[in-house]
Amino acid sequence: MILTGPAIAAAVSAGEITIAPYDPARLSPNAYDWRLGDTIRICDGDLDAAAPTAFTELAIPTSGLVLQPGVLYLGVTLERTGSETYAQLLNGNRTIGALGIWVHVSAPLGHQGHAIRWTLEIRAAKPARVYPGMTFGKLVFLTTLGPPASYQQQRAKYAATHGIDISRLYEEIPQGAL
């Protein structure tokens, strides 16, 4: 079940949900409006699942950054979010989609117990200017069924993520980078 805006506010007040920085004005009927952080990575060259991805990291200027088609950008949420009680779904929103920006299509699930600034996969259909701190999507909190299984207690490769993280699939591929 999806938490309503008032239920999210109550869970934040009770310490069951972390949203930092938190602004109650960003609550909607069933979600929290999250923002784009101020850093972006541009993936360089060909991508190879068996090797770390080369990238260039940039601060997004206050005047904005124009995203180009055909480029994979890795961004980060402004907010750090998480919960030991609830799972999360991070999505772009209609406003960003109407600009031809696809964000975080492949990995929207935030596991119970994982409090992070999300790494975002960003693609643009046409050149589109983005700004640090702009609303970029909606975060939904979900109740879970069964005993809690905190992500932080698992041997998961992304458990210590603190910001933008490249794919580490190469750790699972025998011939991958060591």
CSV table of N, CA, C and O in Angstrom, one decimal, residues 93-162:
chain,number,residue,atom,x,y,z
A,93,ASN,N,8.7,12.7,-12.9
A,93,ASN,CA,7.3,13.1,-12.9
A,93,ASN,C,6.9,13.6,-14.3
A,93,ASN,O,7.7,13.7,-15.2
A,94,ARG,N,5.7,13.9,-14.5
A,94,ARG,CA,5.1,14.3,-15.7
A,94,ARG,C,5.8,15.5,-16.3
A,94,ARG,O,6.0,15.7,-17.5
A,95,THR,N,6.1,16.5,-15.4
A,95,THR,CA,6.7,17.7,-15.8
A,95,THR,C,8.1,17.5,-16.5
A,95,THR,O,8.4,18.1,-17.5
A,96,ILE,N,8.9,16.6,-15.9
A,96,ILE,CA,10.2,16.3,-16.5
A,96,ILE,C,10.0,15.5,-17.8
A,96,ILE,O,10.7,15.7,-18.8
A,97,GLY,N,9.1,14.6,-17.8
A,97,GLY,CA,8.8,13.8,-19.0
A,97,GLY,C,8.3,14.7,-20.1
A,97,GLY,O,8.7,14.4,-21.3
A,98,ALA,N,7.6,15.7,-19.8
A,98,ALA,CA,7.1,16.7,-20.9
A,98,ALA,C,8.3,17.5,-21.5
A,98,ALA,O,8.2,18.0,-22.6
A,99,LEU,N,9.4,17.5,-20.8
A,99,LEU,CA,10.6,18.1,-21.3
A,99,LEU,C,11.5,17.1,-22.1
A,99,LEU,O,12.6,17.4,-22.6
A,100,GLY,N,11.0,15.9,-22.2
A,100,GLY,CA,11.7,14.8,-22.9
A,100,GLY,C,12.9,14.2,-22.1
A,100,GLY,O,13.8,13.7,-22.7
A,101,ILE,N,12.8,14.3,-20.8
A,101,ILE,CA,13.8,13.8,-19.9
A,101,ILE,C,13.3,12.5,-19.3
A,101,ILE,O,12.2,12.5,-18.7
A,102,TRP,N,14.0,11.4,-19.5
A,102,TRP,CA,13.7,10.2,-18.8
A,102,TRP,C,14.7,10.0,-17.6
A,102,TRP,O,15.9,10.1,-17.8
A,103,VAL,N,14.1,9.8,-16.5
A,103,VAL,CA,15.0,9.7,-15.3
A,103,VAL,C,14.6,8.4,-14.5
A,103,VAL,O,13.5,8.1,-14.3
A,104,HIS,N,15.6,7.7,-14.2
A,104,HIS,CA,15.5,6.6,-13.3
A,104,HIS,C,14.5,5.5,-13.7
A,104,HIS,O,13.7,5.1,-12.9
A,105,VAL,N,14.6,5.1,-14.9
A,105,VAL,CA,13.6,4.2,-15.5
A,105,VAL,C,13.9,2.8,-15.0
A,105,VAL,O,13.0,2.0,-14.7
A,106,SER,N,15.2,2.4,-14.9
A,106,SER,CA,15.6,1.0,-14.7
A,106,SER,C,15.6,0.5,-13.2
A,106,SER,O,15.6,-0.7,-13.0
A,107,ALA,N,15.7,1.4,-12.3
A,107,ALA,CA,15.9,0.9,-10.9
A,107,ALA,C,15.1,1.8,-9.9
A,107,ALA,O,15.7,2.5,-9.1
A,108,PRO,N,13.8,1.8,-9.9
A,108,PRO,CA,13.0,2.7,-9.0
A,108,PRO,C,12.9,2.2,-7.6
A,108,PRO,O,12.4,3.0,-6.8
A,109,LEU,N,13.2,1.0,-7.3
A,109,LEU,CA,13.0,0.4,-5.9
A,109,LEU,C,14.1,0.8,-5.0
A,109,LEU,O,15.3,0.5,-5.2
A,110,GLY,N,13.7,1.4,-3.9
A,110,GLY,CA,14.6,1.7,-2.7
A,110,GLY,C,14.2,0.7,-1.6
A,110,GLY,O,13.1,0.7,-1.1
A,111,HIS,N,15.1,-0.2,-1.3
A,111,HIS,CA,14.9,-1.2,-0.4
A,111,HIS,C,14.7,-0.7,1.0
A,111,HIS,O,15.2,0.3,1.4
A,112,GLN,N,13.9,-1.4,1.8
A,112,GLN,CA,13.7,-1.1,3.2
A,112,GLN,C,15.1,-1.1,3.8
A,112,GLN,O,15.9,-2.0,3.6
A,113,GLY,N,15.4,0.0,4.6
A,113,GLY,CA,16.6,0.0,5.3
A,113,GLY,C,17.8,0.7,4.6
A,113,GLY,O,18.9,0.7,5.0
A,114,HIS,N,17.5,1.2,3.4
A,114,HIS,CA,18.5,1.9,2.6
A,114,HIS,C,18.3,3.4,2.6
A,114,HIS,O,17.4,3.8,1.9
A,115,ALA,N,19.0,4.2,3.3
A,115,ALA,CA,18.9,5.6,3.4
A,115,ALA,C,20.0,6.2,2.6
A,115,ALA,O,21.2,6.2,3.0
A,116,ILE,N,19.7,6.8,1.4
A,116,ILE,CA,20.7,7.3,0.5
A,116,ILE,C,20.3,8.6,-0.2
A,116,ILE,O,19.1,8.9,-0.2
A,117,ARG,N,21.3,9.2,-0.9
A,117,ARG,CA,21.0,10.1,-2.0
A,117,ARG,C,21.0,9.2,-3.2
A,117,ARG,O,22.1,8.6,-3.5
A,118,TRP,N,20.0,9.2,-3.9
A,118,TRP,CA,19.8,8.2,-5.1
A,118,TRP,C,20.7,8.6,-6.2
A,118,TRP,O,20.8,9.8,-6.6
A,119,THR,N,21.4,7.6,-6.8
A,119,THR,CA,22.0,7.8,-8.1
A,119,THR,C,20.9,7.7,-9.2
A,119,THR,O,20.1,6.8,-9.2
A,120,LEU,N,20.9,8.7,-10.1
A,120,LEU,CA,19.9,8.8,-11.1
A,120,LEU,C,20.4,8.5,-12.5
A,120,LEU,O,21.5,9.1,-12.9
A,121,GLU,N,19.7,7.7,-13.3
A,121,GLU,CA,20.0,7.5,-14.7
A,121,GLU,C,19.2,8.6,-15.5
A,121,GLU,O,18.0,8.5,-15.3
A,122,ILE,N,19.8,9.4,-16.2
A,122,ILE,CA,19.1,10.5,-16.9
A,122,ILE,C,19.5,10.5,-18.4
A,122,ILE,O,20.6,10.4,-18.8
A,123,ARG,N,18.4,10.5,-19.2
A,123,ARG,CA,18.6,10.6,-20.7
A,123,ARG,C,17.6,11.7,-21.2
A,123,ARG,O,16.6,12.0,-20.6
A,124,ALA,N,18.0,12.4,-22.3
A,124,ALA,CA,17.2,13.5,-22.8
A,124,ALA,C,16.9,13.1,-24.3
A,124,ALA,O,17.8,12.7,-25.1
A,125,ALA,N,15.6,13.3,-24.7
A,125,ALA,CA,15.2,13.1,-26.1
A,125,ALA,C,15.7,14.3,-27.0
A,125,ALA,O,16.0,14.1,-28.2
A,126,LYS,N,15.7,15.5,-26.4
A,126,LYS,CA,16.1,16.7,-27.1
A,126,LYS,C,17.0,17.5,-26.1
A,126,LYS,O,16.9,17.2,-24.9
A,127,PRO,N,17.8,18.4,-26.6
A,127,PRO,CA,18.5,19.3,-25.6
A,127,PRO,C,17.6,19.9,-24.6
A,127,PRO,O,16.5,20.4,-25.0
A,128,ALA,N,17.9,19.7,-23.4
A,128,ALA,CA,17.0,20.2,-22.3
A,128,ALA,C,17.9,20.8,-21.1
A,128,ALA,O,18.8,20.1,-20.7
A,129,ARG,N,17.6,22.0,-20.7
A,129,ARG,CA,18.4,22.6,-19.6
A,129,ARG,C,17.8,22.2,-18.3
A,129,ARG,O,16.6,22.3,-18.0
A,130,VAL,N,18.7,21.7,-17.4
A,130,VAL,CA,18.3,21.4,-16.0
A,130,VAL,C,19.0,22.3,-15.0
A,130,VAL,O,20.1,22.8,-15.3
A,131,TYR,N,18.5,22.4,-13.8
A,131,TYR,CA,19.1,23.3,-12.8
A,131,TYR,C,19.2,22.5,-11.5
A,131,TYR,O,18.3,21.7,-11.2
A,132,PRO,N,20.2,22.8,-10.7
A,132,PRO,CA,20.3,22.2,-9.4
A,132,PRO,C,19.2,22.6,-8.5
A,132,PRO,O,18.7,23.7,-8.5
A,133,GLY,N,18.6,21.6,-7.8
A,133,GLY,CA,17.5,21.9,-6.9
A,133,GLY,C,16.1,21.9,-7.5
A,133,GLY,O,15.1,22.1,-6.8
A,134,MET,N,16.0,21.7,-8.8
A,134,MET,CA,14.7,21.7,-9.5
A,134,MET,C,14.0,20.4,-9.1
A,134,MET,O,14.6,19.4,-8.9
A,135,THR,N,12.7,20.5,-9.0
A,135,THR,CA,11.8,19.3,-8.8
A,135,THR,C,12.1,18.4,-10.0
A,135,THR,O,12.0,18.8,-11.2
A,136,PHE,N,12.3,17.1,-9.7
A,136,PHE,CA,12.7,16.2,-10.8
A,136,PHE,C,11.8,14.9,-10.8
A,136,PHE,O,11.8,14.2,-11.7
A,137,GLY,N,11.1,14.7,-9.7
A,137,GLY,CA,10.3,13.5,-9.6
A,137,GLY,C,9.5,13.4,-8.3
A,137,GLY,O,9.5,14.3,-7.5
A,138,LYS,N,8.9,12.2,-8.2
A,138,LYS,CA,8.1,11.9,-7.0
A,138,LYS,C,8.7,10.6,-6.3
A,138,LYS,O,9.0,9.7,-7.0
A,139,LEU,N,8.6,10.6,-5.0
A,139,LEU,CA,9.1,9.5,-4.2
A,139,LEU,C,7.8,9.0,-3.5
A,139,LEU,O,7.2,9.7,-2.8
A,140,VAL,N,7.6,7.7,-3.6
A,140,VAL,CA,6.4,7.0,-3.0
A,140,VAL,C,7.0,6.1,-1.9
A,140,VAL,O,8.0,5.4,-2.1
A,141,PHE,N,6.3,6.0,-0.8
A,141,PHE,CA,6.7,5.1,0.3
A,141,PHE,C,5.6,4.0,0.3
A,141,PHE,O,4.4,4.2,0.2
A,142,LEU,N,6.1,2.8,0.5
A,142,LEU,CA,5.2,1.6,0.4
A,142,LEU,C,5.3,0.8,1.7
A,142,LEU,O,6.5,0.6,2.2
A,143,THR,N,4.2,0.3,2.2
A,143,THR,CA,4.3,-0.6,3.4
A,143,THR,C,4.8,-2.0,2.8
A,143,THR,O,4.6,-2.3,1.7
A,144,THR,N,5.4,-2.7,3.7
A,144,THR,CA,6.0,-4.0,3.4
A,144,THR,C,5.2,-5.1,4.1
A,144,THR,O,4.6,-4.8,5.1
A,145,LEU,N,5.3,-6.3,3.6
A,145,LEU,CA,4.6,-7.4,4.2
A,145,LEU,C,5.7,-8.5,4.6
A,145,LEU,O,6.6,-8.8,3.8
A,146,GLY,N,5.7,-8.9,5.8
A,146,GLY,CA,6.6,-9.9,6.2
A,146,GLY,C,7.7,-9.3,7.2
A,146,GLY,O,7.7,-8.1,7.4
A,147,PRO,N,8.6,-10.1,7.7
A,147,PRO,CA,9.6,-9.6,8.6
A,147,PRO,C,10.5,-8.6,7.9
A,147,PRO,O,10.8,-8.8,6.7
A,148,PRO,N,10.9,-7.6,8.5
A,148,PRO,CA,11.8,-6.6,7.9
A,148,PRO,C,13.2,-7.3,7.5
A,148,PRO,O,13.6,-8.1,8.2
A,149,ALA,N,13.7,-6.8,6.4
A,149,ALA,CA,15.0,-7.3,5.9
A,149,ALA,C,15.8,-6.1,5.5
A,149,ALA,O,15.8,-5.8,4.3
A,150,SER,N,16.5,-5.4,6.4
A,150,SER,CA,17.1,-4.2,6.1
A,150,SER,C,18.2,-4.4,5.1
A,150,SER,O,19.1,-5.2,5.2
A,151,TYR,N,18.2,-3.5,4.0
A,151,TYR,CA,19.2,-3.5,3.0
A,151,TYR,C,20.6,-3.3,3.6
A,151,TYR,O,21.6,-3.9,3.1
A,152,GLN,N,20.7,-2.5,4.6
A,152,GLN,CA,22.1,-2.2,5.2
A,152,GLN,C,22.6,-3.4,5.8
A,152,GLN,O,23.9,-3.5,6.1
A,153,GLN,N,21.8,-4.4,6.2
A,153,GLN,CA,22.3,-5.6,6.8
A,153,GLN,C,22.7,-6.7,5.8
A,153,GLN,O,23.2,-7.8,6.2
A,154,GLN,N,22.4,-6.5,4.5
A,154,GLN,CA,22.8,-7.4,3.5
A,154,GLN,C,24.2,-7.2,3.0
A,154,GLN,O,24.8,-6.2,3.2
A,155,ARG,N,24.7,-8.2,2.3
A,155,ARG,CA,26.0,-8.0,1.6
A,155,ARG,C,25.8,-7.5,0.2
A,155,ARG,O,25.9,-8.2,-0.7
A,156,ALA,N,25.4,-6.2,0.2
A,156,ALA,CA,25.0,-5.6,-1.1
A,156,ALA,C,26.0,-4.6,-1.6
A,156,ALA,O,26.5,-3.9,-0.7
A,157,LYS,N,26.3,-4.6,-2.8
A,157,LYS,CA,27.4,-3.8,-3.3
A,157,LYS,C,27.1,-2.3,-3.3
A,157,LYS,O,28.0,-1.5,-3.2
A,158,TYR,N,25.9,-1.9,-3.2
A,158,TYR,CA,25.6,-0.5,-3.1
A,158,TYR,C,25.1,0.0,-1.7
A,158,TYR,O,24.7,1.1,-1.6
A,159,ALA,N,25.3,-0.8,-0.7
A,159,ALA,CA,24.9,-0.5,0.7
A,159,ALA,C,25.6,0.8,1.2
A,159,ALA,O,25.0,1.5,2.0
A,160,ALA,N,26.8,1.0,0.8
A,160,ALA,CA,27.5,2.2,1.3
A,160,ALA,C,27.5,3.4,0.4
A,160,ALA,O,28.2,4.3,0.5
A,161,THR,N,26.5,3.4,-0.6
A,161,THR,CA,26.4,4.5,-1.5
A,161,THR,C,26.1,5.8,-0.8
A,161,THR,O,25.2,5.9,0.0
A,162,HIS,N,26.9,6.9,-1.1
A,162,HIS,CA,26.6,8.2,-0.5
A,162,HIS,C,26.3,9.3,-1.5
A,162,HIS,O,26.1,10.4,-1.2
